[in-house]
Short mmCIF file of C-alpha atoms and ligand atoms in Angstrom, two decimals:
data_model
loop_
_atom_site.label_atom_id
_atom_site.label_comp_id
_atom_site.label_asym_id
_atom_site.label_seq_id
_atom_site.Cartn_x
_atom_site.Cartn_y
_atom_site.Cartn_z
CA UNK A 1 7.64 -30.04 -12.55
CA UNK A 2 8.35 -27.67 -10.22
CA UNK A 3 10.30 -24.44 -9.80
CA UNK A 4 11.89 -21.89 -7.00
CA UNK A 5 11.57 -18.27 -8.87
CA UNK A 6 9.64 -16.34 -6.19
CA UNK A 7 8.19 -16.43 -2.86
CA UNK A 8 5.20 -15.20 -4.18
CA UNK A 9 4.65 -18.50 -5.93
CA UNK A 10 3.53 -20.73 -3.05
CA UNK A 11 1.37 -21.61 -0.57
CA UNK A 12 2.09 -20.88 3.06
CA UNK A 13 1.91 -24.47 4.02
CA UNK A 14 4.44 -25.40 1.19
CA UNK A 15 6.92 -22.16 2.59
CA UNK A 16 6.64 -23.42 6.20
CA UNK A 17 7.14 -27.60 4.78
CA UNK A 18 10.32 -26.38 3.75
CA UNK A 19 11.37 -24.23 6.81
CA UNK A 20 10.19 -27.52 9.01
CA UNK A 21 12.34 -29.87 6.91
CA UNK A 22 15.32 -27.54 6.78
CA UNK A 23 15.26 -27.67 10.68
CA UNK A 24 15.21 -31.27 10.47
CA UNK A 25 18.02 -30.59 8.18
CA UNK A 26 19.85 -28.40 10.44
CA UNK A 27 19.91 -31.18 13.46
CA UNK A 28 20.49 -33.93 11.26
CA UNK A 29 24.08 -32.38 10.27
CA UNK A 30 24.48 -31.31 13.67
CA UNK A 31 24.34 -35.01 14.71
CA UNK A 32 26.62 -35.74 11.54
CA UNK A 33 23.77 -38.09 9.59
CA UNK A 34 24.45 -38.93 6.42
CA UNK A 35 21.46 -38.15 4.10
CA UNK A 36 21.21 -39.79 0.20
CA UNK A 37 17.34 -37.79 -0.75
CA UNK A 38 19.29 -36.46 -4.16
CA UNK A 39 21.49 -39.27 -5.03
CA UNK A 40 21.70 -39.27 -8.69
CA UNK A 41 20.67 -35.48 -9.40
CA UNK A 42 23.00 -33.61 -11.39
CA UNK A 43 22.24 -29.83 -11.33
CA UNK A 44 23.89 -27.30 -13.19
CA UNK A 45 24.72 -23.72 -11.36
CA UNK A 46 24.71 -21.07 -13.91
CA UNK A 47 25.96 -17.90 -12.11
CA UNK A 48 26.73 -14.71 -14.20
CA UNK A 49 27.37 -12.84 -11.05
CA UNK A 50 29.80 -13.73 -8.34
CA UNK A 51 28.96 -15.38 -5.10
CA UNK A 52 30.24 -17.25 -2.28
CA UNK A 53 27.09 -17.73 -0.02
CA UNK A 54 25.10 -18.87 -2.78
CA UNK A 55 27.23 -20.60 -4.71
CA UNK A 56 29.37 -22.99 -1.77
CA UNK A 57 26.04 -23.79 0.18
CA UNK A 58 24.12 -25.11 -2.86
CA UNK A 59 27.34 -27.13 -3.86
CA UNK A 60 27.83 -28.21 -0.33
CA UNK A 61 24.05 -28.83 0.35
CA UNK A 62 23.96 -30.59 -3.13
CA UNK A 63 26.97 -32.63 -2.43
CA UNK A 64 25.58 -34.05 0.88
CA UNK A 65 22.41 -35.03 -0.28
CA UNK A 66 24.23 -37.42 -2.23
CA UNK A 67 23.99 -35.28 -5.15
CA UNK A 68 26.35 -33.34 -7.25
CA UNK A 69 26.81 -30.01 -9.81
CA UNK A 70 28.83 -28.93 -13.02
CA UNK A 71 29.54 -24.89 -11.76
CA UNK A 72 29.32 -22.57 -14.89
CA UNK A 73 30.73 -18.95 -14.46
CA UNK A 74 29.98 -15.73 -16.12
CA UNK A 75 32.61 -16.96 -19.04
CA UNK A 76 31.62 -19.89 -20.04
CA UNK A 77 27.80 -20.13 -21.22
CA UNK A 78 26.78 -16.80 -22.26
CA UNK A 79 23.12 -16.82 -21.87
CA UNK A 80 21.59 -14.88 -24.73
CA UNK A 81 24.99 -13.45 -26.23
CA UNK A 82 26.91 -16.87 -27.07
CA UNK A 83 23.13 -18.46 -27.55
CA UNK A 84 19.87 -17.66 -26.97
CA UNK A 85 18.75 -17.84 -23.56
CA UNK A 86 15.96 -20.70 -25.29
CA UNK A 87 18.82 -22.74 -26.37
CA UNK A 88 20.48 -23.19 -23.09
CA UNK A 89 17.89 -23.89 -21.33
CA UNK A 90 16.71 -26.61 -23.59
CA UNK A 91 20.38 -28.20 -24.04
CA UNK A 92 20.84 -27.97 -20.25
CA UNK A 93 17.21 -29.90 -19.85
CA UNK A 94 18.73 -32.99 -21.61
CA UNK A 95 21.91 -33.24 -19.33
CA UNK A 96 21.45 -32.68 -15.81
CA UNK A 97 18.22 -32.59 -13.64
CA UNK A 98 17.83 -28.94 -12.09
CA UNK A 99 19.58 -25.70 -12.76
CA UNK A 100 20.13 -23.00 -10.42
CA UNK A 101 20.15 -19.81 -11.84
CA UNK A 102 22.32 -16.00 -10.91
CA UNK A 103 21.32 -13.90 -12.95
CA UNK A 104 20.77 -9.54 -13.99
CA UNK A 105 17.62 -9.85 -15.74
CA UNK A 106 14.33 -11.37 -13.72
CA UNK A 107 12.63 -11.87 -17.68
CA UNK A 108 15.40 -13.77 -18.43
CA UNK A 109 15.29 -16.32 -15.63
CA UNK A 110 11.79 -16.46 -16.46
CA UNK A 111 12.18 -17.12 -20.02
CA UNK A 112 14.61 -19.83 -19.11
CA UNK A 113 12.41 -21.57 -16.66
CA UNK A 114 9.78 -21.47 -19.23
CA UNK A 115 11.56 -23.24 -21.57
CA UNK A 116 13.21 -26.34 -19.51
CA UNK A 117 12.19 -29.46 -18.72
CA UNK A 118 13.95 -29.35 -15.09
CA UNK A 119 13.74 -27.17 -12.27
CA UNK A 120 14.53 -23.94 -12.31
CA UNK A 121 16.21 -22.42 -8.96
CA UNK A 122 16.37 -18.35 -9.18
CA UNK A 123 19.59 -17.60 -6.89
CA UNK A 124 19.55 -14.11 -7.60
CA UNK A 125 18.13 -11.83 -10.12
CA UNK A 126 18.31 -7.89 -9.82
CA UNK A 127 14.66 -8.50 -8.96
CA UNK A 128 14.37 -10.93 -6.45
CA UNK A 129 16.36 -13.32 -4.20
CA UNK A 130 13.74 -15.81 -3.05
CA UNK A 131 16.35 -18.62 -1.37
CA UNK A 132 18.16 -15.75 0.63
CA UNK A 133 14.55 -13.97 2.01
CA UNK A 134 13.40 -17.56 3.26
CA UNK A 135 16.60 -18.20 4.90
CA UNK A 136 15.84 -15.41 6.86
CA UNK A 137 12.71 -16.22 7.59
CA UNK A 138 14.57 -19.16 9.13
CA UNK A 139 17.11 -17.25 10.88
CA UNK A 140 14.35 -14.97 12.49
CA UNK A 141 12.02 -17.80 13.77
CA UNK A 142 15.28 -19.29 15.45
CA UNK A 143 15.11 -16.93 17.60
CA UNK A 144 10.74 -15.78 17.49
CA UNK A 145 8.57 -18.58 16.51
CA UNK A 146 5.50 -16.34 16.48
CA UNK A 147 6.87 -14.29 13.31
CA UNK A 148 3.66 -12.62 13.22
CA UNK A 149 4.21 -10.98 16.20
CA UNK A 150 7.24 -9.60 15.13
CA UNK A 151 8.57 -5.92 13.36
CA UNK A 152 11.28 -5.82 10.77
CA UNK A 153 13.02 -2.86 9.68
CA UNK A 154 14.95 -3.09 6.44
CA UNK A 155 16.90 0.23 5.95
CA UNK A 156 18.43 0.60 2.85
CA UNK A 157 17.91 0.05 -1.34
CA UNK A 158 14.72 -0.93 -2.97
CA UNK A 159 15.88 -3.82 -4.96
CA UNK A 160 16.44 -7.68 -4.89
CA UNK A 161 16.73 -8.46 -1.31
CA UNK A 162 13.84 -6.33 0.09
CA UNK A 163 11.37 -7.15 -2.85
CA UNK A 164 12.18 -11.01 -1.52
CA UNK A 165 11.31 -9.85 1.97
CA UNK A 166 8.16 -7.73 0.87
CA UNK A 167 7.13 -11.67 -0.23
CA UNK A 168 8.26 -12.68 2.66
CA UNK A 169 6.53 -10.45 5.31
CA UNK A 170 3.39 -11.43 3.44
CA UNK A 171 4.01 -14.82 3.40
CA UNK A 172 4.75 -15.24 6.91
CA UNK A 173 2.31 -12.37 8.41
CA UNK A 174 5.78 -9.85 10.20
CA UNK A 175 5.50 -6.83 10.05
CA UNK A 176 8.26 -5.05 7.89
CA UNK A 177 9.05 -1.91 7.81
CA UNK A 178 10.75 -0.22 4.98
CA UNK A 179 13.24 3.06 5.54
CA UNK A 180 14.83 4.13 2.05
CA UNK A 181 15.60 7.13 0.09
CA UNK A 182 13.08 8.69 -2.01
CA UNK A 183 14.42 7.76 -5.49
CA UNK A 184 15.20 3.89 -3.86
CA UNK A 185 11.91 2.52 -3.07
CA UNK A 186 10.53 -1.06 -4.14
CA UNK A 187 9.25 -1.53 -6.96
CA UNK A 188 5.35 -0.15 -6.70
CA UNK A 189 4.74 -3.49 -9.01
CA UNK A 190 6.00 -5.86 -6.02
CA UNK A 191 5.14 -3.72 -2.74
CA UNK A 192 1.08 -4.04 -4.99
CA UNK A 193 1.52 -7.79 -5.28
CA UNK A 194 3.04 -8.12 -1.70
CA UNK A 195 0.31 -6.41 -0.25
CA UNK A 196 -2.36 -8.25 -2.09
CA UNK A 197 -0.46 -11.57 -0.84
CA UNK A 198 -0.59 -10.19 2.59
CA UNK A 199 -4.36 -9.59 2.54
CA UNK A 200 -5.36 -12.46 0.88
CA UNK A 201 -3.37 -14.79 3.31
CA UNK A 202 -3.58 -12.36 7.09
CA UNK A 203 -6.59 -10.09 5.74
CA UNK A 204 -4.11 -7.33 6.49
CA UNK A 205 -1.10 -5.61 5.16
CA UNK A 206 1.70 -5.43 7.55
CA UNK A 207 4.14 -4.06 5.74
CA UNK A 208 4.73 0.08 5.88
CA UNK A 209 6.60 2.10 4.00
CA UNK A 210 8.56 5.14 5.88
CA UNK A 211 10.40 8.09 5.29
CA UNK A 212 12.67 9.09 8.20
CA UNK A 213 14.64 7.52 11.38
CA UNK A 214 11.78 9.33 13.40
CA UNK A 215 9.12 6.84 11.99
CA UNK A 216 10.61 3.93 12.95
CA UNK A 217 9.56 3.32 16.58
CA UNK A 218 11.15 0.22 18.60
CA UNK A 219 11.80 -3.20 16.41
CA UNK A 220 12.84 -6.27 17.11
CA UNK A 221 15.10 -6.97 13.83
CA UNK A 222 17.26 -4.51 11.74
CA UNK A 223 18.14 -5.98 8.38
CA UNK A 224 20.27 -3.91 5.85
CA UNK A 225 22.02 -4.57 2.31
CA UNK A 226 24.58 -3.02 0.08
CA UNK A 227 23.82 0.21 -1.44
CA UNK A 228 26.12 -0.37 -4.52
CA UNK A 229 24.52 -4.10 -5.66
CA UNK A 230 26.67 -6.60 -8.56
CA UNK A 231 26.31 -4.79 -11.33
CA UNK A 232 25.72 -0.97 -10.33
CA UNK A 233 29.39 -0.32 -9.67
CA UNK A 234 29.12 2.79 -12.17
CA UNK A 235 26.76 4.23 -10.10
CA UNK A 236 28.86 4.40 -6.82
CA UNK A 237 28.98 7.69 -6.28
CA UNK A 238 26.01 8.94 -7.04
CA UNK A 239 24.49 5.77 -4.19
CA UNK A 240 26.61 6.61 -1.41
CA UNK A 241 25.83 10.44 -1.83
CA UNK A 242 21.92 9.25 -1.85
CA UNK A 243 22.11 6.63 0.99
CA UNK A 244 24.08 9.15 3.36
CA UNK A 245 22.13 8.90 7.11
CA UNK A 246 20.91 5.46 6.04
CA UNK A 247 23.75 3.52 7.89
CA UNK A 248 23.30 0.73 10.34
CA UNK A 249 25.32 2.07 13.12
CA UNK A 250 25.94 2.05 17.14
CA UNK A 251 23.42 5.12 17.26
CA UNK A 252 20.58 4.16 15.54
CA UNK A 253 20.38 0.43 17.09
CA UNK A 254 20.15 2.26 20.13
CA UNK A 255 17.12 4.21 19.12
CA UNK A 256 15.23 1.56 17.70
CA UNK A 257 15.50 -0.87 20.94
CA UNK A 258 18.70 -2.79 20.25
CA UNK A 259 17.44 -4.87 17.76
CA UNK A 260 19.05 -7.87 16.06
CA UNK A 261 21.11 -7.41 13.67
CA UNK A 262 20.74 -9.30 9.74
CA UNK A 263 22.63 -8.21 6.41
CA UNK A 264 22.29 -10.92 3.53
CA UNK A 265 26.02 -10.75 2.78
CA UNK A 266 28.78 -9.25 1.09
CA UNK A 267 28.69 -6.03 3.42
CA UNK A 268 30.38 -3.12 2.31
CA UNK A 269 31.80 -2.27 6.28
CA UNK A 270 31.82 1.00 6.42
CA UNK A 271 29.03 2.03 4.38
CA UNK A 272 25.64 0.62 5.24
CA UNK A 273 27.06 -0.70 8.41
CA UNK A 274 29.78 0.09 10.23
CA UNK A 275 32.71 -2.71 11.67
CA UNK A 276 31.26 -2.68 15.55
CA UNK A 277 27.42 -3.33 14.39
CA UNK A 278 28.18 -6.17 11.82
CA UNK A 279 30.69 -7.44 14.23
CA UNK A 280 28.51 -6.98 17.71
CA UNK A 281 26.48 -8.81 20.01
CA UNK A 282 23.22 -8.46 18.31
CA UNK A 283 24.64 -9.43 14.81
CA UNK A 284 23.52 -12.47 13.79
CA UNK A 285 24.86 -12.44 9.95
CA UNK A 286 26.66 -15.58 9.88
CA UNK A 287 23.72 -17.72 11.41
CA UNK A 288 22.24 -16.17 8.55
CA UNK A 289 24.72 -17.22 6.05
CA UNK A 290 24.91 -20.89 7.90
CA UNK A 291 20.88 -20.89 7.45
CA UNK A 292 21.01 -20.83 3.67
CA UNK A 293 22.52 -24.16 3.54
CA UNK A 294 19.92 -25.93 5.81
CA UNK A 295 17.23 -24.00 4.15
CA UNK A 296 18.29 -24.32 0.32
CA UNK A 297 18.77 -28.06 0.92
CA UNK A 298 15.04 -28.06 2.23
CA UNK A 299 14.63 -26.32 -1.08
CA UNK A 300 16.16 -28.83 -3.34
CA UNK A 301 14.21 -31.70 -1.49
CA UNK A 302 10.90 -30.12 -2.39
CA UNK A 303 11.93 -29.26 -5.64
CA UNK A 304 11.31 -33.26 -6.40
CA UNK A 305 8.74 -34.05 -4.31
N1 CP B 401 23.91 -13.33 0.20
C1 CP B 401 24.39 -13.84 -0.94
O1 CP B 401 23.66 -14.22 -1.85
O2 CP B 401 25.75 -13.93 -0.97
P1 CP B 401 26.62 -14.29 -2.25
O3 CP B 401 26.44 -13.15 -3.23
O4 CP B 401 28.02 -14.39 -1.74
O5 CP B 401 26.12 -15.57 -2.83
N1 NVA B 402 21.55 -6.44 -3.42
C1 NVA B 402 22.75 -7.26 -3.45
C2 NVA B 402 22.49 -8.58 -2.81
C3 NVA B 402 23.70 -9.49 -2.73
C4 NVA B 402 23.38 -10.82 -2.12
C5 NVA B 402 23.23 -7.41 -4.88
O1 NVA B 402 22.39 -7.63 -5.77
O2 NVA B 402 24.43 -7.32 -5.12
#
């Protein structure tokens, strides 16, 4: 039985199986094919955070597969308040055949996966957001197919999306470099096991951690993310004081080459990227959000190999 919790979890050929599928995947809906590979899964989509990205391209992806999905929202089950987190995970085993998970706590995603019978699909945790860094890994060979040839700059917070990308970046052998403020930096837990990842599978660590614009040199990708994330609305304030001279804007895309532009979506316009970047020539958000369809469908294929 197998599960999607972290990139860290695989082999490279089984990352790059599913990127190869999910083009396959791409052109196949492009020609309008219909496809029938999960006909007679039922999943279950247990999101205590919001989402649109996450939430329509699984259903969609599900749905034309042949598959379909019972959505449950942050009212309705409540993991480990109504019932334990055990419980759920056990009762949801008997009923449908995977569950795809949105979640705060990355223990508590683990302790569900540990205890079903299905698969286990992590769509976000405050920790990690595997299915979103692979997309991108997608989106970004679209356009290099020698990734490791390749720099990445994420600019921004420390949490979810770049520890996915630290994963990533080892994974897949870019180079990715990291601009955030002092008090925002990955987790020293992941960047250690990204890094180990990275020498293990390239015999070299290519990802760098920076402190200033000055460091940043010429790149061939800019990616960026919200400074306030789901859940750290209290704490507004205090991040946009903190991520001040950490926007994506006009200015700095000129000094780092004109790069492409990626943001994993919702963007706060305004504050980690301003209206003409996000909506510019070099964007390239919404192949991004169009990738996580082709990609998470990939997923799900694998998922019952
Ligand atoms: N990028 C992403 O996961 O978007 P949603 O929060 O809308 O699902
Ligand atoms: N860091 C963001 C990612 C949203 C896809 C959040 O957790 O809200």
């Amino acid at each position: 039985m197998r599960h999607f919790l972290s990139l860290k979890d695989f082999s490279r050929t089984t990352l790059w199986s599913i990127l190869n599928r999910a083009k396959e995947l791409k052109s196949a809906r492009r020609r309008g094919e219909r496809l029938s590979s999960l006909t007679g899964k039922i999943l279950a989509m247990l999101f205590e955070k919001p989402s649109t990205r996450t939430r329509v391209s699984f259903e969609v992806g599900i749905k034309e597969l042949g598959g379909d999905v019972i959505f449950l929202g942050a009212n309705e089950v409540g993991l480990g308040k109504r019932e334990a987190v055990k419980d759920v995970s056990r009762t949801l085993s008997r009923y449908v055949h995977g569950v795809i998970i949105r979640t705060f706590s990355h223990d508590r995603l683990l302790e569900f996966a540990d205890c079903s019978s299905v698969p286990v699909v992590n769509a976000l945790t405050d920790l990690l957001h595997p299915c979103q860094a692979l997309s991108d890994v997608f989106t970004v060979w679209e356009r290099f197919p020698v990734l490791e040839d390749i720099r990445v700059l994420f600019i921004g917070d420390g949490n979810n999306v770049l520890h996915s990308l630290l994963f990533a970046s080892a994974q897949f052998g870019f180079s990715l470099v990291v601009l955030t403020p002092k008090d925002y930096r990955p987790s020293p837990i992941i960047l250690a096991e990204a890094e180990e990842l990275a020498i293990k599978n390239f015999s070299r660590t290519s990802i760098h951690l920076i402190s200033s614009v000055e460091e940043i040199g010429k790149v061939d990708v800019v990616y960026t993310d919200v400074w306030v994330s789901m859940g750290q609305e209290k704490q507004r304030d205090v991040k946009l004081r903190d991520f001040k001279g950490f926007q994506v804007n006009e200015s700095l895309l000129e000094k780092i080459g004109n790069p492409w532009v990626m943001h994993c979506l919702p963007a706060h316009r305004g504050e980690e990227v301003t209206d003409s970047v996000l909506d510019g020539a070099r964007s390239i958000v919404f192949d991004q959000a169009e990738n996580r369809l082709h990609v998470q469908k990939a997923i799900l294929e694998w998922l019952w190999k």
